[in-house]
mmCIF file of C-alpha atoms in Angstrom:
data_model
loop_
_atom_site.group_PDB
_atom_site.id
_atom_site.type_symbol
_atom_site.label_atom_id
_atom_site.label_comp_id
_atom_site.label_asym_id
_atom_site.label_seq_id
_atom_site.Cartn_x
_atom_site.Cartn_y
_atom_site.Cartn_z
ATOM 1 C CA GLU W 160 111.125 90.370 95.913
ATOM 2 C CA THR W 161 110.623 87.801 93.148
ATOM 3 C CA GLY W 162 108.841 90.006 90.603
ATOM 4 C CA VAL W 163 105.521 88.280 91.246
ATOM 5 C CA THR W 164 102.945 90.101 93.372
ATOM 6 C CA GLN W 165 99.685 88.854 94.799
ATOM 7 C CA THR W 166 96.734 90.693 96.323
ATOM 8 C CA PRO W 167 95.206 90.520 98.771
ATOM 9 C CA ARG W 168 97.702 88.891 101.115
ATOM 10 C CA HIS W 169 94.964 87.800 103.510
ATOM 11 C CA LEU W 170 91.286 87.177 102.863
ATOM 12 C CA VAL W 171 88.426 86.046 105.071
ATOM 13 C CA MET W 172 85.178 85.214 103.340
ATOM 14 C CA GLY W 173 81.879 83.545 104.035
ATOM 15 C CA MET W 174 80.656 80.597 102.032
ATOM 16 C CA THR W 175 78.207 82.738 100.084
ATOM 17 C CA ASN W 176 80.687 85.480 99.143
ATOM 18 C CA LYS W 177 82.328 86.080 95.791
ATOM 19 C CA LYS W 178 85.897 87.308 95.784
ATOM 20 C CA SER W 179 88.889 87.366 93.445
ATOM 21 C CA LEU W 180 92.595 86.811 93.944
ATOM 22 C CA LYS W 181 94.964 88.751 91.742
ATOM 23 C CA CYS W 182 98.467 87.897 90.576
ATOM 24 C CA GLU W 183 100.773 90.108 88.546
ATOM 25 C CA GLN W 184 104.233 89.317 87.227
ATOM 26 C CA HIS W 185 106.726 91.942 86.100
ATOM 27 C CA LEU W 186 109.177 89.496 84.534
ATOM 28 C CA GLY W 187 107.905 89.236 80.972
ATOM 29 C CA HIS W 188 107.095 85.574 81.480
ATOM 30 C CA ASN W 189 104.755 83.585 79.244
ATOM 31 C CA ALA W 190 103.474 80.962 81.691
ATOM 32 C CA MET W 191 101.548 81.468 84.929
ATOM 33 C CA TYR W 192 100.339 78.995 87.535
ATOM 34 C CA TRP W 193 97.935 78.785 90.490
ATOM 35 C CA TYR W 194 98.824 76.450 93.356
ATOM 36 C CA LYS W 195 96.982 75.560 96.550
ATOM 37 C CA GLN W 196 98.937 74.835 99.730
ATOM 38 C CA SER W 197 97.006 73.246 102.575
ATOM 39 C CA ALA W 198 98.466 72.499 105.968
ATOM 40 C CA LYS W 199 100.770 69.466 105.985
ATOM 41 C CA LYS W 200 100.107 68.704 102.309
ATOM 42 C CA PRO W 201 102.322 69.158 99.251
ATOM 43 C CA LEU W 202 101.590 72.035 96.918
ATOM 44 C CA GLU W 203 98.790 71.186 94.511
ATOM 45 C CA LEU W 204 98.760 72.529 90.986
ATOM 46 C CA MET W 205 95.376 74.026 90.123
ATOM 47 C CA PHE W 206 95.665 75.864 86.819
ATOM 48 C CA VAL W 207 98.304 76.617 84.212
ATOM 49 C CA TYR W 208 98.238 79.276 81.517
ATOM 50 C CA SER W 209 100.674 79.590 78.648
ATOM 51 C CA LEU W 210 100.446 82.652 76.411
ATOM 52 C CA GLU W 211 97.075 83.426 77.975
ATOM 53 C CA GLU W 212 95.622 80.023 77.081
ATOM 54 C CA ARG W 213 94.676 77.564 79.780
ATOM 55 C CA VAL W 214 96.663 74.360 79.392
ATOM 56 C CA GLU W 215 95.763 72.684 82.656
ATOM 57 C CA ASN W 216 92.667 72.402 84.739
ATOM 58 C CA ASN W 217 93.696 69.877 87.314
ATOM 59 C CA SER W 218 90.288 68.543 88.404
ATOM 60 C CA VAL W 219 89.583 71.705 90.328
ATOM 61 C CA PRO W 220 85.991 72.310 91.511
ATOM 62 C CA SER W 221 84.049 74.830 89.462
ATOM 63 C CA ARG W 222 83.760 77.148 92.459
ATOM 64 C CA PHE W 223 87.308 78.184 91.458
ATOM 65 C CA SER W 224 87.418 80.033 88.149
ATOM 66 C CA PRO W 225 90.680 81.319 86.658
ATOM 67 C CA GLU W 226 91.099 84.198 84.254
ATOM 68 C CA CYS W 227 94.184 85.327 82.357
ATOM 69 C CA PRO W 228 93.415 88.569 80.497
ATOM 70 C CA ASN W 229 97.040 89.052 79.424
ATOM 71 C CA SER W 230 100.399 87.436 80.022
ATOM 72 C CA SER W 231 101.159 89.619 83.041
ATOM 73 C CA HIS W 232 97.943 89.100 85.018
ATOM 74 C CA LEU W 233 96.211 86.077 86.449
ATOM 75 C CA PHE W 234 93.043 86.012 88.519
ATOM 76 C CA LEU W 235 91.340 83.344 90.579
ATOM 77 C CA HIS W 236 87.641 84.016 91.052
ATOM 78 C CA LEU W 237 86.082 82.394 94.095
ATOM 79 C CA HIS W 238 82.401 81.727 94.780
ATOM 80 C CA THR W 239 80.452 79.573 97.222
ATOM 81 C CA LEU W 240 83.624 78.182 98.748
ATOM 82 C CA GLN W 241 83.750 75.574 101.481
ATOM 83 C CA PRO W 242 85.708 75.731 104.756
ATOM 84 C CA GLU W 243 88.075 73.048 103.401
ATOM 85 C CA ASP W 244 89.125 75.521 100.712
ATOM 86 C CA SER W 245 90.924 77.522 103.399
ATOM 87 C CA ALA W 246 94.594 77.455 102.383
ATOM 88 C CA LEU W 247 97.480 79.485 101.029
ATOM 89 C CA TYR W 248 97.022 80.193 97.323
ATOM 90 C CA LEU W 249 100.260 80.757 95.484
ATOM 91 C CA CYS W 250 100.802 82.192 92.047
ATOM 92 C CA ALA W 251 103.944 81.479 90.055
ATOM 93 C CA SER W 252 105.345 82.314 86.653
ATOM 94 C CA SER W 253 108.055 81.002 84.360
ATOM 95 C CA GLN W 254 109.536 82.230 81.104
ATOM 96 C CA ASP W 255 107.931 79.322 79.263
ATOM 97 C CA LEU W 256 106.150 76.185 80.382
ATOM 98 C CA LEU W 257 108.324 74.120 82.676
ATOM 99 C CA GLY W 258 110.073 71.216 81.018
ATOM 100 C CA ARG W 259 110.489 72.848 77.625
ATOM 101 C CA GLU W 260 113.895 74.307 78.382
ATOM 102 C CA VAL W 261 116.592 72.860 80.621
ATOM 103 C CA GLY W 262 117.004 75.029 83.678
ATOM 104 C CA GLU W 263 113.603 76.682 83.449
ATOM 105 C CA THR W 264 112.399 77.624 86.899
ATOM 106 C CA GLN W 265 109.391 79.194 88.530
ATOM 107 C CA TYR W 266 109.129 82.448 90.448
ATOM 108 C CA PHE W 267 106.536 82.451 93.197
ATOM 109 C CA GLY W 268 104.459 85.238 94.637
ATOM 110 C CA PRO W 269 104.006 85.719 98.401
ATOM 111 C CA GLY W 270 100.621 83.991 98.409
ATOM 112 C CA THR W 271 97.113 84.854 99.574
ATOM 113 C CA ARG W 272 96.106 83.250 102.840
ATOM 114 C CA LEU W 273 92.409 82.461 102.530
ATOM 115 C CA LEU W 274 90.060 81.596 105.376
ATOM 116 C CA VAL W 275 86.539 80.456 104.540
ATOM 117 C CA LEU W 276 84.089 80.659 107.415
ATOM 118 C CA LYS B 161 102.617 57.304 99.485
ATOM 119 C CA ASN B 162 103.869 60.515 97.901
ATOM 120 C CA GLU B 163 106.239 60.161 94.962
ATOM 121 C CA VAL B 164 108.547 62.659 96.693
ATOM 122 C CA GLU B 165 109.480 61.993 100.305
ATOM 123 C CA GLN B 166 111.456 64.346 102.519
ATOM 124 C CA SER B 167 113.153 63.698 105.830
ATOM 125 C CA PRO B 168 113.098 64.805 108.482
ATOM 126 C CA GLN B 169 109.704 66.503 108.572
ATOM 127 C CA ASN B 170 110.800 68.779 111.401
ATOM 128 C CA LEU B 171 114.279 69.762 112.500
ATOM 129 C CA THR B 172 115.518 71.971 115.318
ATOM 130 C CA ALA B 173 119.189 72.905 115.388
ATOM 131 C CA GLN B 174 121.493 75.173 117.330
ATOM 132 C CA GLU B 175 123.114 78.076 115.560
ATOM 133 C CA GLY B 176 126.308 76.979 113.853
ATOM 134 C CA GLU B 177 125.302 73.355 113.332
ATOM 135 C CA PHE B 178 125.657 71.534 110.020
ATOM 136 C CA ILE B 179 122.222 70.569 108.690
ATOM 137 C CA THR B 180 121.171 67.962 106.157
ATOM 138 C CA ILE B 181 117.731 67.600 104.623
ATOM 139 C CA ASN B 182 117.000 64.615 102.416
ATOM 140 C CA CYS B 183 114.713 64.075 99.450
ATOM 141 C CA SER B 184 113.918 60.731 97.819
ATOM 142 C CA TYR B 185 111.742 60.311 94.757
ATOM 143 C CA SER B 186 110.355 57.371 92.848
ATOM 144 C CA VAL B 187 109.964 58.706 89.292
ATOM 145 C CA GLY B 188 112.398 59.503 86.508
ATOM 146 C CA ILE B 189 113.120 63.200 86.504
ATOM 147 C CA SER B 190 114.573 65.872 84.272
ATOM 148 C CA ALA B 191 115.232 68.277 87.156
ATOM 149 C CA LEU B 192 114.993 68.651 90.901
ATOM 150 C CA HIS B 193 114.421 71.934 92.699
ATOM 151 C CA TRP B 194 115.041 72.920 96.268
ATOM 152 C CA LEU B 195 112.726 75.684 97.435
ATOM 153 C CA GLN B 196 112.680 77.769 100.598
ATOM 154 C CA GLN B 197 109.442 79.018 102.121
ATOM 155 C CA HIS B 198 109.592 81.608 104.894
ATOM 156 C CA PRO B 199 106.801 82.041 107.481
ATOM 157 C CA GLY B 200 105.201 84.807 105.391
ATOM 158 C CA GLY B 201 104.438 82.226 102.726
ATOM 159 C CA GLY B 202 106.532 83.303 99.738
ATOM 160 C CA ILE B 203 108.666 80.657 98.054
ATOM 161 C CA VAL B 204 112.156 81.199 96.690
ATOM 162 C CA SER B 205 113.995 78.819 94.408
ATOM 163 C CA LEU B 206 117.379 77.867 95.908
ATOM 164 C CA PHE B 207 118.764 75.351 93.424
ATOM 165 C CA MET B 208 117.867 73.531 90.257
ATOM 166 C CA LEU B 209 119.773 70.278 89.811
ATOM 167 C CA SER B 210 119.901 67.660 87.122
ATOM 168 C CA SER B 211 123.197 66.076 88.200
ATOM 169 C CA GLY B 212 126.114 66.457 90.582
ATOM 170 C CA LYS B 213 126.414 69.209 93.110
ATOM 171 C CA LYS B 214 125.804 72.943 93.425
ATOM 172 C CA LYS B 215 126.948 75.414 96.047
ATOM 173 C CA HIS B 216 125.685 78.882 96.874
ATOM 174 C CA GLY B 217 127.084 80.549 99.949
ATOM 175 C CA ARG B 218 126.451 78.261 102.921
ATOM 176 C CA LEU B 219 124.059 76.051 100.971
ATOM 177 C CA ILE B 220 125.104 72.915 99.117
ATOM 178 C CA ALA B 221 122.800 70.660 97.125
ATOM 179 C CA THR B 222 123.678 67.236 95.751
ATOM 180 C CA ILE B 223 121.803 64.750 93.646
ATOM 181 C CA ASN B 224 122.337 61.061 92.853
ATOM 182 C CA ILE B 225 120.221 60.236 89.827
ATOM 183 C CA GLN B 226 120.809 56.470 90.049
ATOM 184 C CA GLU B 227 119.698 56.348 93.662
ATOM 185 C CA LYS B 228 116.896 58.881 93.119
ATOM 186 C CA HIS B 229 118.063 60.943 96.079
ATOM 187 C CA SER B 230 119.048 64.521 96.780
ATOM 188 C CA SER B 231 120.356 66.288 99.847
ATOM 189 C CA LEU B 232 120.393 69.923 100.887
ATOM 190 C CA HIS B 233 123.131 70.892 103.323
ATOM 191 C CA ILE B 234 123.400 74.097 105.314
ATOM 192 C CA THR B 235 126.780 74.866 106.848
ATOM 193 C CA ALA B 236 127.150 77.153 109.878
ATOM 194 C CA SER B 237 123.391 77.425 110.278
ATOM 195 C CA HIS B 238 121.863 80.712 111.416
ATOM 196 C CA PRO B 239 118.427 81.628 112.827
ATOM 197 C CA ARG B 240 117.586 83.360 109.533
ATOM 198 C CA ASP B 241 117.793 79.935 107.867
ATOM 199 C CA SER B 242 114.612 78.987 109.757
ATOM 200 C CA ALA B 243 112.066 78.154 107.061
ATOM 201 C CA VAL B 244 110.347 75.269 105.335
ATOM 202 C CA TYR B 245 112.528 73.614 102.693
ATOM 203 C CA ILE B 246 110.654 71.940 99.865
ATOM 204 C CA CYS B 247 111.945 69.440 97.338
ATOM 205 C CA ALA B 248 110.179 69.412 93.952
ATOM 206 C CA VAL B 249 110.867 67.192 90.944
ATOM 207 C CA LEU B 250 109.988 67.612 87.288
ATOM 208 C CA PRO B 251 109.258 64.165 85.776
ATOM 209 C CA THR B 252 110.843 63.165 82.478
ATOM 210 C CA SER B 253 107.450 62.578 80.907
ATOM 211 C CA GLY B 254 107.702 66.058 79.420
ATOM 212 C CA THR B 255 105.128 67.474 81.772
ATOM 213 C CA TYR B 256 105.296 70.927 83.273
ATOM 214 C CA LYS B 257 103.903 69.622 86.532
ATOM 215 C CA TYR B 258 106.174 69.593 89.521
ATOM 216 C CA ILE B 259 105.714 66.875 92.116
ATOM 217 C CA PHE B 260 106.309 68.436 95.515
ATOM 218 C CA GLY B 261 107.428 66.998 98.823
ATOM 219 C CA THR B 262 105.600 68.032 101.974
ATOM 220 C CA GLY B 263 108.577 70.039 103.163
ATOM 221 C CA THR B 264 111.007 70.030 106.066
ATOM 222 C CA ARG B 265 110.366 72.634 108.748
ATOM 223 C CA LEU B 266 113.718 73.896 110.051
ATOM 224 C CA LYS B 267 114.132 75.993 113.164
ATOM 225 C CA VAL B 268 117.587 77.261 114.059
ATOM 226 C CA LEU B 269 117.951 78.502 117.621
ATOM 227 C CA ALA B 270 120.331 81.280 118.602
#
């Protein structure tokens, strides 16, 4: 148990559906991250929020839309996805943005395994 | 070519064996992390290194900054060590973006 929860854990959706992934951290952290993990590829950073402001939008297609209503919650809204978007989506948090303090580390959630049909 | 390379990609060992997983990187870094990912998907941070060596239980991590290389060792391996081990580096450019390796899939047989 890392203090970061994600729901749902598994999701199957059609290309025309709209769904949302939810992440919640109970650690009092100020930074939250969305990552995508595809088979046999390194983790890819998608979005970064610091104090509820987006600081990174890493060339992610607009069919992925993040939302950070407060420092404890992070959403990823999905619409008109493609089969190649099938992957494990991981949320993480850190006390502050990585790199600002020596020893800062991330805490990851269990992930949402997404299948797009 | 990825800026972070891990070897081997896959490793099968017998219970009790000493295991070494290697990570080489090509950028200047401020920190290197070793992460463990179990089949359920969740990732746990094992070590954060900026120099030298760290030990936690049966796990030992070393880093050589000059050679841009780190190793993760597991002594007296156990089936519960079966997981994917991921090396991630934080470049010195001040960014918050990790660069991740593709991981080493370890299976320890009883």
